[in-house]
């Protein structure tokens, strides 16, 4: 898995891990933040979320064009500086009643989008360029799987970091998180609260701040919850410092790929492939077809920070007992993930002593995970964003499984091509939302006190299936782009991948627009239908796509 990879891969992957940790910490609480601070409805919050994600994933297209002219390394370092400024601004507490507060938030989002555009795609182009050499070219797909795993290591810890920061800050004021309070507080402030809801808000006020009346409590709670989220955003600033430190410390390992694709060297090994105009057109056409398909995947997949978070808040139990508690202890999950790698290492090692050592380490890791689980409280309170850690955990844990599976299929001569993996990813994504559609039957909208609630297994199993889809589609899609893109347009084509992702991310706001307006199961059914259409379209175009990789 790691054998034979160039050192530059690990340096770039770790630099990206730090940046992604900060980004996903912010994203885990972003929708909850703008609803708590400004009182936005689910539809309005979804629209803002969609526009922001679209900008984050469209800007790499512009960043790729710039990098093709200026060089990838310059754009990466500039992007980190701009992102840092954006996260600093986002972490500053402001008054929700002051227009300056909204301006600062939206300006912060703009800076984060621009910085990400310069950083994200160009870093991945540099990874791809490490494998232009015949010495490493056969490791390209596995490299992007490892790179993608590193992204998700950062993402895995992000929701827990945001949750710890939220709880830490609220506890300083004898408050605790309850997803119902922000909505009720805003209704009270706006004078639209119903009598039954007012009694619930009064109860919360008496439990947490008996010295305050309902009006004082509503304003105080919203203010402190927003400040807690601001503190969570500050985590991204620290993670970017770590990211740039890794980048600069290990720069000698990958400095030869920091230049743009037009730059030539004197070695025959590094000469770019010359393509005819017809070949260039054929490759770009194939990439555009893939871009069109992945729009629908990202529209569905990025519901994790939107409607799936709403579902976690409004329709999923807020307390958990039994074995499911292990899923909400990030350190237990981390030990399980590491143990999977040591187990694979034990089986793959040729030395008996290495097998024994790795076997002992695996047992120790799993025992440690079990002990952490046993020491948890019998009943734990969970926050909505905590469910977002399951997808990156599954990515990290299942990456060696998927790599081993495809390596086995490759030996048999039956490994699916990258385009076929992308198509299968769409089919599996449809299955994931099938779980949500089935679980949502009978749930009332909007949720009322005493209404039916689902257990945590609904979202856990959905994230598991969606992770299988993601592993089939995302790293293989990035690898496909880096392999097929004409040399002169590598930055632009990688940017095109992100531009397609941007469109899908903007469209992810559509299910949020339907929230509380149509039955829940119909929202998931829409996503199922779009994924199936994309799967069928991809299969119809399969021969044309596979021809470009021959």
Short mmCIF file of C-alpha atoms in Angstrom, two decimals:
data_model
loop_
_atom_site.label_atom_id
_atom_site.label_comp_id
_atom_site.label_asym_id
_atom_site.label_seq_id
_atom_site.Cartn_x
_atom_site.Cartn_y
_atom_site.Cartn_z
CA UNK A 1 0.00 0.00 0.00
CA UNK A 2 2.70 2.49 1.05
CA UNK A 3 5.62 0.63 -0.52
CA UNK A 4 7.35 2.32 -3.42
CA UNK A 5 5.49 5.63 -3.13
CA UNK A 6 7.57 8.83 -3.53
CA UNK A 7 8.19 10.79 -0.32
CA UNK A 8 6.50 13.82 -1.85
CA UNK A 9 3.13 12.05 -1.67
CA UNK A 10 3.26 11.79 2.13
CA UNK A 11 4.36 15.42 2.56
CA UNK A 12 1.60 16.77 0.32
CA UNK A 13 -0.97 14.45 1.90
CA UNK A 14 -0.10 15.60 5.43
CA UNK A 15 -0.20 19.26 4.39
CA UNK A 16 -3.64 18.64 2.94
CA UNK A 17 -4.75 16.77 6.08
CA UNK A 18 -4.12 19.85 8.22
CA UNK A 19 -6.03 22.14 5.87
CA UNK A 20 -8.96 19.72 5.54
CA UNK A 21 -9.20 19.29 9.32
CA UNK A 22 -9.79 23.01 9.70
CA UNK A 23 -12.19 23.17 6.77
CA UNK A 24 -14.36 20.28 7.95
CA UNK A 25 -14.36 21.58 11.51
CA UNK A 26 -15.86 24.77 10.14
CA UNK A 27 -18.25 22.94 7.81
CA UNK A 28 -19.53 20.63 10.57
CA UNK A 29 -21.13 23.56 12.40
CA UNK A 30 -21.55 26.09 9.59
CA UNK A 31 -25.29 25.62 8.94
CA UNK A 32 -26.01 25.36 12.66
CA UNK A 33 -24.02 28.59 13.19
CA UNK A 34 -25.85 30.72 10.63
CA UNK A 35 -29.21 29.45 11.86
CA UNK A 36 -28.35 30.14 15.50
CA UNK A 37 -26.79 33.55 14.83
CA UNK A 38 -29.14 34.99 12.22
CA UNK A 39 -32.28 32.88 12.62
CA UNK A 40 -32.24 31.67 9.00
CA UNK A 41 -34.77 29.01 7.99
CA UNK A 42 -33.61 25.63 6.70
CA UNK A 43 -34.28 26.81 3.14
CA UNK A 44 -32.27 30.02 3.54
CA UNK A 45 -29.44 28.26 5.37
CA UNK A 46 -29.39 25.61 2.65
CA UNK A 47 -29.15 28.27 -0.04
CA UNK A 48 -26.17 29.92 1.68
CA UNK A 49 -24.54 26.52 2.26
CA UNK A 50 -25.01 25.59 -1.40
CA UNK A 51 -23.60 28.87 -2.72
CA UNK A 52 -20.60 28.65 -0.38
CA UNK A 53 -19.78 25.05 -1.33
CA UNK A 54 -20.25 25.91 -4.99
CA UNK A 55 -17.75 28.76 -4.63
CA UNK A 56 -15.29 26.55 -2.73
CA UNK A 57 -15.33 23.96 -5.50
CA UNK A 58 -15.62 26.32 -8.47
CA UNK A 59 -12.67 28.52 -7.56
CA UNK A 60 -10.15 25.70 -8.21
CA UNK A 61 -11.11 26.08 -11.87
CA UNK A 62 -9.84 29.67 -11.78
CA UNK A 63 -6.94 28.60 -9.58
CA UNK A 64 -6.01 25.90 -12.10
CA UNK A 65 -5.93 28.37 -14.97
CA UNK A 66 -3.70 30.70 -12.93
CA UNK A 67 -1.42 27.85 -11.90
CA UNK A 68 -0.95 26.73 -15.50
CA UNK A 69 0.64 30.16 -16.03
CA UNK A 70 2.21 30.97 -12.65
CA UNK A 71 3.09 27.57 -11.20
CA UNK A 72 1.35 25.27 -8.71
CA UNK A 73 3.59 25.96 -5.72
CA UNK A 74 3.05 29.74 -5.79
CA UNK A 75 -0.73 29.31 -5.96
CA UNK A 76 -0.77 26.76 -3.12
CA UNK A 77 1.12 29.04 -0.73
CA UNK A 78 -0.94 32.11 -1.69
CA UNK A 79 -4.11 30.11 -1.15
CA UNK A 80 -3.12 29.13 2.39
CA UNK A 81 -2.51 32.80 3.29
CA UNK A 82 -5.90 33.89 1.93
CA UNK A 83 -7.72 31.04 3.68
CA UNK A 84 -6.03 31.96 6.96
CA UNK A 85 -7.37 35.52 6.67
CA UNK A 86 -10.87 34.16 6.01
CA UNK A 87 -10.88 31.86 9.03
CA UNK A 88 -9.56 34.64 11.27
CA UNK A 89 -12.46 36.87 10.23
CA UNK A 90 -14.99 34.05 10.68
CA UNK A 91 -13.79 33.40 14.23
CA UNK A 92 -14.46 37.00 15.34
CA UNK A 93 -17.72 37.29 17.39
CA UNK A 94 -20.06 39.99 16.08
CA UNK A 95 -23.55 41.19 16.85
CA UNK A 96 -26.28 39.42 14.88
CA UNK A 97 -28.33 42.62 14.91
CA UNK A 98 -25.59 44.61 13.20
CA UNK A 99 -25.32 44.47 9.40
CA UNK A 100 -21.56 44.49 9.86
CA UNK A 101 -21.83 41.00 11.37
CA UNK A 102 -23.36 39.57 8.20
CA UNK A 103 -20.88 41.41 5.99
CA UNK A 104 -17.97 39.98 7.99
CA UNK A 105 -19.34 36.44 7.78
CA UNK A 106 -19.96 36.56 4.03
CA UNK A 107 -16.60 38.26 3.37
CA UNK A 108 -14.95 35.47 5.36
CA UNK A 109 -16.66 32.86 3.21
CA UNK A 110 -15.49 34.65 0.06
CA UNK A 111 -11.86 34.61 1.23
CA UNK A 112 -12.06 30.93 2.20
CA UNK A 113 -13.47 30.13 -1.24
CA UNK A 114 -10.74 32.03 -3.09
CA UNK A 115 -7.98 30.55 -0.92
CA UNK A 116 -9.32 27.03 -1.37
CA UNK A 117 -9.45 27.61 -5.11
CA UNK A 118 -5.75 28.37 -5.21
CA UNK A 119 -4.79 25.57 -2.80
CA UNK A 120 -6.94 22.48 -3.25
CA UNK A 121 -6.87 21.60 -6.95
CA UNK A 122 -3.27 22.66 -7.49
CA UNK A 123 -2.02 20.54 -4.60
CA UNK A 124 -3.70 17.54 -6.22
CA UNK A 125 -2.16 18.35 -9.60
CA UNK A 126 1.24 18.29 -7.86
CA UNK A 127 0.43 14.85 -6.49
CA UNK A 128 -0.50 13.67 -9.98
CA UNK A 129 2.71 15.11 -11.43
CA UNK A 130 4.75 12.98 -9.03
CA UNK A 131 3.51 9.97 -11.04
CA UNK A 132 4.37 11.21 -14.53
CA UNK A 133 7.64 9.33 -14.20
CA UNK A 134 7.58 5.72 -15.51
CA UNK A 135 9.09 4.72 -12.16
CA UNK A 136 5.87 5.67 -10.35
CA UNK A 137 3.15 5.75 -13.02
CA UNK A 138 1.76 2.32 -12.09
CA UNK A 139 1.13 3.58 -8.54
CA UNK A 140 -1.07 6.52 -9.55
CA UNK A 141 -4.49 5.07 -8.54
CA UNK A 142 -3.21 3.74 -5.20
CA UNK A 143 -1.51 7.10 -4.54
CA UNK A 144 -4.76 9.00 -4.93
CA UNK A 145 -6.53 6.50 -2.67
CA UNK A 146 -3.87 7.15 0.00
CA UNK A 147 -4.10 10.90 -0.58
CA UNK A 148 -7.87 10.74 -0.25
CA UNK A 149 -7.52 8.74 2.94
CA UNK A 150 -5.28 11.47 4.38
CA UNK A 151 -7.94 14.08 3.61
CA UNK A 152 -10.44 12.06 5.59
CA UNK A 153 -8.15 11.64 8.58
CA UNK A 154 -8.49 15.39 9.05
CA UNK A 155 -12.21 15.27 8.36
CA UNK A 156 -12.72 12.40 10.83
CA UNK A 157 -11.55 14.40 13.84
CA UNK A 158 -13.23 17.65 12.77
CA UNK A 159 -16.80 17.10 14.09
CA UNK A 160 -15.50 16.01 17.50
CA UNK A 161 -13.22 19.06 17.66
CA UNK A 162 -16.17 21.33 16.88
CA UNK A 163 -18.33 19.53 19.44
CA UNK A 164 -15.69 19.70 22.18
CA UNK A 165 -15.24 23.41 21.58
CA UNK A 166 -19.00 24.03 21.60
CA UNK A 167 -19.56 22.13 24.83
CA UNK A 168 -16.48 23.65 26.48
CA UNK A 169 -17.61 27.20 25.81
CA UNK A 170 -21.28 26.68 26.72
CA UNK A 171 -20.37 24.98 29.99
CA UNK A 172 -18.49 28.12 31.05
CA UNK A 173 -21.91 29.80 31.23
CA UNK A 174 -23.78 26.79 32.69
CA UNK A 175 -25.44 26.14 29.33
CA UNK A 176 -25.76 22.96 27.30
CA UNK A 177 -26.55 22.32 23.66
CA UNK A 178 -30.13 21.60 22.64
CA UNK A 179 -31.02 21.86 18.96
CA UNK A 180 -34.54 23.04 19.72
CA UNK A 181 -33.55 26.13 21.71
CA UNK A 182 -32.16 28.31 18.86
CA UNK A 183 -35.35 27.89 16.83
CA UNK A 184 -37.59 28.65 19.82
CA UNK A 185 -35.44 31.61 20.86
CA UNK A 186 -35.66 33.19 17.42
CA UNK A 187 -39.41 32.58 17.31
CA UNK A 188 -39.77 34.30 20.67
CA UNK A 189 -37.62 37.28 19.61
CA UNK A 190 -39.61 37.60 16.36
CA UNK A 191 -42.94 37.27 18.20
CA UNK A 192 -44.03 34.16 16.27
CA UNK A 193 -43.75 31.56 19.03
CA UNK A 194 -46.75 29.39 19.84
CA UNK A 195 -47.97 28.88 23.40
CA UNK A 196 -46.90 25.22 23.56
CA UNK A 197 -43.43 26.16 22.30
CA UNK A 198 -43.22 29.01 24.80
CA UNK A 199 -43.69 26.59 27.66
CA UNK A 200 -40.81 24.48 26.34
CA UNK A 201 -38.56 27.54 26.07
CA UNK A 202 -39.53 28.62 29.59
CA UNK A 203 -38.61 25.17 30.86
CA UNK A 204 -35.16 25.39 29.25
CA UNK A 205 -34.66 28.87 30.72
CA UNK A 206 -35.53 27.68 34.21
CA UNK A 207 -33.21 24.68 33.94
CA UNK A 208 -30.16 26.55 32.63
CA UNK A 209 -30.53 30.15 33.82
CA UNK A 210 -33.21 30.45 36.47
CA UNK A 211 -32.21 34.06 37.20
CA UNK A 212 -33.20 35.16 33.68
CA UNK A 213 -36.59 35.63 32.13
CA UNK A 214 -37.40 34.05 28.77
CA UNK A 215 -36.41 37.15 26.79
CA UNK A 216 -33.04 37.47 28.49
CA UNK A 217 -32.37 33.76 28.20
CA UNK A 218 -33.20 33.67 24.48
CA UNK A 219 -30.75 36.45 23.62
CA UNK A 220 -28.08 35.14 26.00
CA UNK A 221 -28.26 31.57 24.69
CA UNK A 222 -28.07 32.59 21.03
CA UNK A 223 -25.16 34.90 21.75
CA UNK A 224 -23.12 32.28 23.62
CA UNK A 225 -23.91 29.49 21.17
CA UNK A 226 -22.75 31.70 18.28
CA UNK A 227 -19.56 32.57 20.16
CA UNK A 228 -18.95 28.86 20.77
CA UNK A 229 -19.14 28.28 17.03
CA UNK A 230 -16.77 31.22 16.45
CA UNK A 231 -14.28 29.49 18.71
CA UNK A 232 -14.71 26.32 16.67
CA UNK A 233 -13.86 28.22 13.50
CA UNK A 234 -10.60 29.39 15.11
CA UNK A 235 -9.43 25.75 15.04
CA UNK A 236 -9.03 26.13 11.29
CA UNK A 237 -6.46 28.89 11.82
CA UNK A 238 -4.29 26.60 13.93
CA UNK A 239 -4.61 23.72 11.46
CA UNK A 240 -3.46 25.95 8.58
CA UNK A 241 -0.34 26.90 10.51
CA UNK A 242 0.45 23.19 10.90
CA UNK A 243 -0.29 22.62 7.22
CA UNK A 244 2.09 25.30 5.93
CA UNK A 245 4.79 24.15 8.39
CA UNK A 246 4.66 20.63 6.95
CA UNK A 247 4.66 21.97 3.40
CA UNK A 248 7.73 24.14 3.93
CA UNK A 249 9.65 21.58 5.98
CA UNK A 250 9.29 18.86 3.32
CA UNK A 251 9.38 21.06 0.23
CA UNK A 252 12.56 19.48 -1.14
CA UNK A 253 10.63 16.22 -1.65
CA UNK A 254 8.26 17.69 -4.22
CA UNK A 255 9.79 20.98 -5.37
CA UNK A 256 10.36 19.53 -8.85
CA UNK A 257 6.57 19.41 -9.43
CA UNK A 258 5.76 22.91 -8.15
CA UNK A 259 6.16 24.44 -11.62
CA UNK A 260 3.40 24.53 -14.22
CA UNK A 261 2.87 21.86 -16.86
CA UNK A 262 4.44 23.98 -19.59
CA UNK A 263 7.85 23.92 -17.89
CA UNK A 264 10.20 21.33 -19.42
CA UNK A 265 13.27 19.62 -18.05
CA UNK A 266 16.18 18.05 -19.85
CA UNK A 267 15.48 14.49 -18.75
CA UNK A 268 13.61 12.20 -21.10
CA UNK A 269 11.73 10.84 -18.13
CA UNK A 270 9.93 14.11 -17.42
CA UNK A 271 8.95 15.08 -20.99
CA UNK A 272 5.25 15.74 -21.39
CA UNK A 273 3.23 13.54 -23.68
CA UNK A 274 2.52 15.11 -27.07
CA UNK A 275 -1.10 14.79 -28.23
CA UNK A 276 -2.68 15.51 -31.58
CA UNK A 277 -5.60 18.00 -31.72
CA UNK A 278 -8.00 15.08 -32.22
CA UNK A 279 -6.63 13.25 -29.15
CA UNK A 280 -6.83 16.43 -27.09
CA UNK A 281 -10.45 16.95 -28.12
CA UNK A 282 -11.34 13.32 -27.37
CA UNK A 283 -9.83 13.49 -23.89
CA UNK A 284 -11.48 16.78 -23.01
CA UNK A 285 -14.84 15.42 -24.22
CA UNK A 286 -14.45 12.33 -22.02
CA UNK A 287 -13.64 14.49 -19.02
CA UNK A 288 -16.66 16.73 -19.64
CA UNK A 289 -18.89 13.61 -19.66
CA UNK A 290 -17.47 12.55 -16.29
CA UNK A 291 -17.88 16.09 -14.95
CA UNK A 292 -21.56 16.05 -15.94
CA UNK A 293 -22.14 12.79 -14.06
CA UNK A 294 -20.38 13.75 -10.83
CA UNK A 295 -22.59 16.82 -10.51
CA UNK A 296 -25.39 14.54 -9.35
CA UNK A 297 -23.15 12.61 -6.98
CA UNK A 298 -21.98 15.72 -5.13
CA UNK A 299 -25.52 17.09 -5.05
CA UNK A 300 -26.49 13.96 -3.15
CA UNK A 301 -23.31 13.35 -1.16
CA UNK A 302 -22.95 16.81 0.35
CA UNK A 303 -26.26 16.49 2.12
CA UNK A 304 -24.04 15.42 5.05
CA UNK A 305 -23.65 19.00 6.22
CA UNK A 306 -27.20 19.98 5.29
CA UNK A 307 -30.36 17.82 5.23
CA UNK A 308 -28.64 14.86 6.89
CA UNK A 309 -27.61 17.24 9.69
CA UNK A 310 -31.19 18.56 9.86
CA UNK A 311 -32.34 14.93 10.06
CA UNK A 312 -29.85 14.27 12.86
CA UNK A 313 -31.11 17.31 14.76
CA UNK A 314 -34.86 16.94 14.21
CA UNK A 315 -35.58 13.24 13.64
CA UNK A 316 -32.81 11.30 15.38
CA UNK A 317 -32.54 10.52 19.09
CA UNK A 318 -30.20 12.89 20.96
CA UNK A 319 -29.08 10.26 23.47
CA UNK A 320 -27.53 6.88 22.83
CA UNK A 321 -26.92 3.78 24.91
CA UNK A 322 -25.42 0.36 24.23
CA UNK A 323 -22.81 -0.58 21.65
CA UNK A 324 -23.63 2.39 19.38
CA UNK A 325 -21.83 4.64 21.89
CA UNK A 326 -18.50 3.58 20.41
CA UNK A 327 -19.37 5.48 17.25
CA UNK A 328 -19.34 8.75 19.19
CA UNK A 329 -15.93 8.28 20.78
CA UNK A 330 -13.52 9.53 18.13
CA UNK A 331 -10.48 7.97 19.81
CA UNK A 332 -12.11 4.54 19.83
CA UNK A 333 -12.85 4.95 16.14
CA UNK A 334 -9.29 6.12 15.46
CA UNK A 335 -7.82 3.04 17.16
CA UNK A 336 -10.12 0.77 15.17
CA UNK A 337 -9.07 2.48 11.94
CA UNK A 338 -5.35 2.11 12.74
CA UNK A 339 -5.86 -1.54 13.71
CA UNK A 340 -7.23 -2.29 10.24
CA UNK A 341 -3.94 -1.10 8.75
CA UNK A 342 -1.85 -3.14 11.16
CA UNK A 343 -3.97 -6.22 10.46
CA UNK A 344 -3.45 -5.77 6.72
CA UNK A 345 0.23 -5.22 7.38
CA UNK A 346 0.41 -8.46 9.32
CA UNK A 347 -1.14 -10.44 6.47
CA UNK A 348 1.00 -8.76 3.81
CA UNK A 349 4.32 -9.00 5.67
CA UNK A 350 6.69 -11.71 4.51
CA UNK A 351 8.65 -11.95 7.78
CA UNK A 352 7.22 -14.05 10.59
CA UNK A 353 8.58 -11.63 13.21
CA UNK A 354 6.86 -8.69 11.51
CA UNK A 355 3.60 -10.63 11.38
CA UNK A 356 3.84 -11.34 15.11
CA UNK A 357 4.64 -7.72 16.04
CA UNK A 358 1.85 -6.30 13.90
CA UNK A 359 -0.55 -8.91 15.26
CA UNK A 360 0.27 -7.91 18.84
CA UNK A 361 -0.11 -4.23 17.96
CA UNK A 362 -3.51 -4.94 16.36
CA UNK A 363 -4.75 -6.70 19.49
CA UNK A 364 -3.47 -3.82 21.66
CA UNK A 365 -5.23 -1.23 19.47
CA UNK A 366 -8.53 -3.09 19.50
CA UNK A 367 -8.24 -3.64 23.26
CA UNK A 368 -7.60 0.05 23.75
CA UNK A 369 -10.64 0.91 21.69
CA UNK A 370 -12.76 -1.46 23.77
CA UNK A 371 -11.49 0.01 27.04
CA UNK A 372 -12.34 3.53 25.90
CA UNK A 373 -15.80 2.32 25.01
CA UNK A 374 -16.30 0.58 28.37
CA UNK A 375 -15.32 3.74 30.24
CA UNK A 376 -17.95 5.84 28.48
CA UNK A 377 -21.07 6.91 30.37
CA UNK A 378 -23.99 4.51 30.05
CA UNK A 379 -25.98 7.23 28.31
CA UNK A 380 -24.30 9.90 26.21
CA UNK A 381 -25.73 13.07 24.70
CA UNK A 382 -24.90 13.60 21.03
CA UNK A 383 -24.89 16.76 18.94
CA UNK A 384 -26.08 16.76 15.29
CA UNK A 385 -22.68 17.44 13.75
CA UNK A 386 -21.17 14.34 15.39
CA UNK A 387 -22.75 12.11 12.73
CA UNK A 388 -20.50 13.75 10.15
CA UNK A 389 -17.49 11.89 11.54
CA UNK A 390 -18.78 8.53 10.30
CA UNK A 391 -18.12 9.17 6.62
CA UNK A 392 -14.43 10.10 7.00
CA UNK A 393 -13.96 7.28 9.54
CA UNK A 394 -15.34 4.78 7.07
CA UNK A 395 -13.14 6.23 4.31
CA UNK A 396 -10.01 5.84 6.43
CA UNK A 397 -10.98 2.38 7.67
CA UNK A 398 -12.14 1.00 4.33
CA UNK A 399 -9.39 2.40 2.09
CA UNK A 400 -7.05 -0.59 2.64
CA UNK A 401 -10.00 -2.93 2.10
CA UNK A 402 -10.90 -1.32 -1.23
CA UNK A 403 -7.25 -1.18 -2.33
CA UNK A 404 -6.77 -4.86 -1.49
CA UNK A 405 -9.98 -5.78 -3.30
CA UNK A 406 -9.03 -3.95 -6.48
CA UNK A 407 -5.46 -5.27 -6.33
CA UNK A 408 -6.88 -8.81 -6.15
CA UNK A 409 -9.22 -8.11 -9.08
CA UNK A 410 -6.29 -6.62 -11.03
CA UNK A 411 -4.30 -9.84 -10.60
CA UNK A 412 -7.29 -11.73 -11.99
CA UNK A 413 -7.56 -9.24 -14.86
CA UNK A 414 -11.04 -8.23 -13.72
CA UNK A 415 -10.49 -4.84 -12.08
CA UNK A 416 -13.14 -2.34 -13.26
CA UNK A 417 -11.83 0.67 -15.17
CA UNK A 418 -11.87 4.09 -13.49
CA UNK A 419 -15.00 5.17 -15.48
CA UNK A 420 -16.78 1.95 -14.49
CA UNK A 421 -15.92 2.54 -10.82
CA UNK A 422 -17.40 6.03 -11.10
CA UNK A 423 -20.61 4.62 -12.57
CA UNK A 424 -20.87 1.99 -9.83
CA UNK A 425 -20.38 4.76 -7.28
CA UNK A 426 -23.56 6.43 -8.52
CA UNK A 427 -25.49 3.16 -8.15
CA UNK A 428 -24.25 2.63 -4.60
CA UNK A 429 -25.11 6.25 -3.68
CA UNK A 430 -28.70 5.56 -4.75
CA UNK A 431 -28.73 2.59 -2.35
CA UNK A 432 -27.54 4.81 0.49
CA UNK A 433 -30.43 7.22 0.11
CA UNK A 434 -32.72 4.22 -0.20
CA UNK A 435 -31.99 3.59 3.49
CA UNK A 436 -33.06 7.15 4.30
CA UNK A 437 -36.23 6.85 2.24
CA UNK A 438 -37.20 3.62 3.98
CA UNK A 439 -36.47 5.02 7.47
CA UNK A 440 -38.38 8.25 6.78
CA UNK A 441 -41.75 6.66 6.11
CA UNK A 442 -44.21 7.67 8.82
CA UNK A 443 -42.12 10.52 10.24
CA UNK A 444 -44.12 13.72 10.65
CA UNK A 445 -43.04 17.03 9.13
CA UNK A 446 -42.32 19.27 10.85
CA UNK A 447 -41.23 17.23 13.83
CA UNK A 448 -43.41 17.73 16.89
CA UNK A 449 -42.70 17.03 20.51
CA UNK A 450 -43.34 13.38 21.27
CA UNK A 451 -43.19 12.40 17.59
CA UNK A 452 -41.40 9.33 16.27
CA UNK A 453 -37.60 9.49 16.25
CA UNK A 454 -35.15 7.21 14.47
CA UNK A 455 -32.19 5.54 16.11
CA UNK A 456 -28.60 6.43 15.32
CA UNK A 457 -28.22 3.31 13.15
CA UNK A 458 -30.19 4.93 10.31
CA UNK A 459 -27.60 7.64 9.72
CA UNK A 460 -24.65 5.37 10.57
CA UNK A 461 -25.66 2.82 7.93
CA UNK A 462 -26.44 5.56 5.40
CA UNK A 463 -22.98 7.06 5.85
CA UNK A 464 -21.43 3.59 5.49
CA UNK A 465 -23.10 2.96 2.13
CA UNK A 466 -22.37 6.50 0.90
CA UNK A 467 -18.72 5.93 1.81
CA UNK A 468 -18.58 2.89 -0.46
CA UNK A 469 -19.93 5.13 -3.22
CA UNK A 470 -17.40 7.85 -2.44
CA UNK A 471 -14.45 5.43 -2.53
CA UNK A 472 -15.56 4.21 -5.93
CA UNK A 473 -16.07 7.68 -7.35
CA UNK A 474 -14.02 10.45 -5.81
CA UNK A 475 -10.39 9.21 -5.68
CA UNK A 476 -10.88 7.36 -8.97
CA UNK A 477 -12.35 10.48 -10.55
CA UNK A 478 -9.37 12.61 -9.46
CA UNK A 479 -6.98 9.93 -10.71
CA UNK A 480 -8.86 9.74 -14.03
CA UNK A 481 -8.60 13.49 -14.51
CA UNK A 482 -4.87 13.58 -13.72
CA UNK A 483 -4.26 10.69 -16.15
CA UNK A 484 -6.48 11.74 -19.07
CA UNK A 485 -6.13 15.54 -18.97
CA UNK A 486 -4.01 16.91 -21.85
CA UNK A 487 -0.65 18.09 -20.42
CA UNK A 488 -1.20 21.72 -21.41
CA UNK A 489 -4.54 21.82 -19.59
CA UNK A 490 -3.90 19.78 -16.45
CA UNK A 491 -4.62 22.64 -14.07
CA UNK A 492 -7.72 23.68 -15.99
CA UNK A 493 -9.08 20.14 -16.20
CA UNK A 494 -8.51 19.48 -12.51
CA UNK A 495 -10.28 22.78 -11.98
CA UNK A 496 -13.06 21.46 -14.22
CA UNK A 497 -13.52 18.52 -11.84
CA UNK A 498 -13.99 20.98 -9.01
CA UNK A 499 -16.25 23.20 -11.13
CA UNK A 500 -18.55 20.20 -11.68
CA UNK A 501 -18.38 19.53 -7.96
CA UNK A 502 -19.29 23.19 -7.41
CA UNK A 503 -22.44 22.87 -9.51
CA UNK A 504 -23.43 19.76 -7.60
CA UNK A 505 -22.78 21.53 -4.31
CA UNK A 506 -24.98 24.44 -5.32
CA UNK A 507 -27.75 22.05 -6.34
CA UNK A 508 -27.49 20.33 -2.94
CA UNK A 509 -29.53 23.25 -1.61
CA UNK A 510 -32.60 21.95 -3.49
CA UNK A 511 -33.46 19.25 -0.90
CA UNK A 512 -33.11 21.93 1.81
CA UNK A 513 -35.62 24.07 -0.10
CA UNK A 514 -38.04 21.14 0.13
CA UNK A 515 -37.44 20.59 3.86
CA UNK A 516 -40.72 20.69 5.83
CA UNK A 517 -42.64 21.19 2.57
CA UNK A 518 -42.95 17.62 1.27
CA UNK A 519 -42.78 14.24 3.03
CA UNK A 520 -39.26 13.29 4.04
CA UNK A 521 -39.11 10.10 1.99
CA UNK A 522 -39.80 12.07 -1.20
CA UNK A 523 -36.73 14.25 -0.59
CA UNK A 524 -34.52 11.15 -0.52
CA UNK A 525 -36.41 9.65 -3.49
CA UNK A 526 -35.46 12.65 -5.63
CA UNK A 527 -31.79 12.00 -4.87
CA UNK A 528 -32.18 8.28 -5.59
CA UNK A 529 -33.67 9.06 -9.00
CA UNK A 530 -30.88 11.48 -9.97
CA UNK A 531 -28.16 9.00 -8.97
CA UNK A 532 -29.78 6.22 -11.01
CA UNK A 533 -30.09 8.47 -14.08
CA UNK A 534 -26.40 9.37 -13.80
CA UNK A 535 -25.47 5.68 -13.47
CA UNK A 536 -27.39 4.74 -16.63
CA UNK A 537 -25.91 7.64 -18.60
CA UNK A 538 -22.39 6.66 -17.54
CA UNK A 539 -22.92 3.05 -18.58
CA UNK A 540 -24.17 4.15 -22.01
CA UNK A 541 -21.00 6.19 -22.53
CA UNK A 542 -18.64 3.59 -21.05
CA UNK A 543 -16.87 2.44 -24.24
CA UNK A 544 -16.07 6.01 -25.23
CA UNK A 545 -14.70 6.80 -21.78
CA UNK A 546 -12.59 3.68 -21.47
CA UNK A 547 -11.03 4.30 -24.88
CA UNK A 548 -9.29 7.44 -23.57
CA UNK A 549 -7.36 5.43 -20.96
CA UNK A 550 -6.00 2.84 -23.39
#
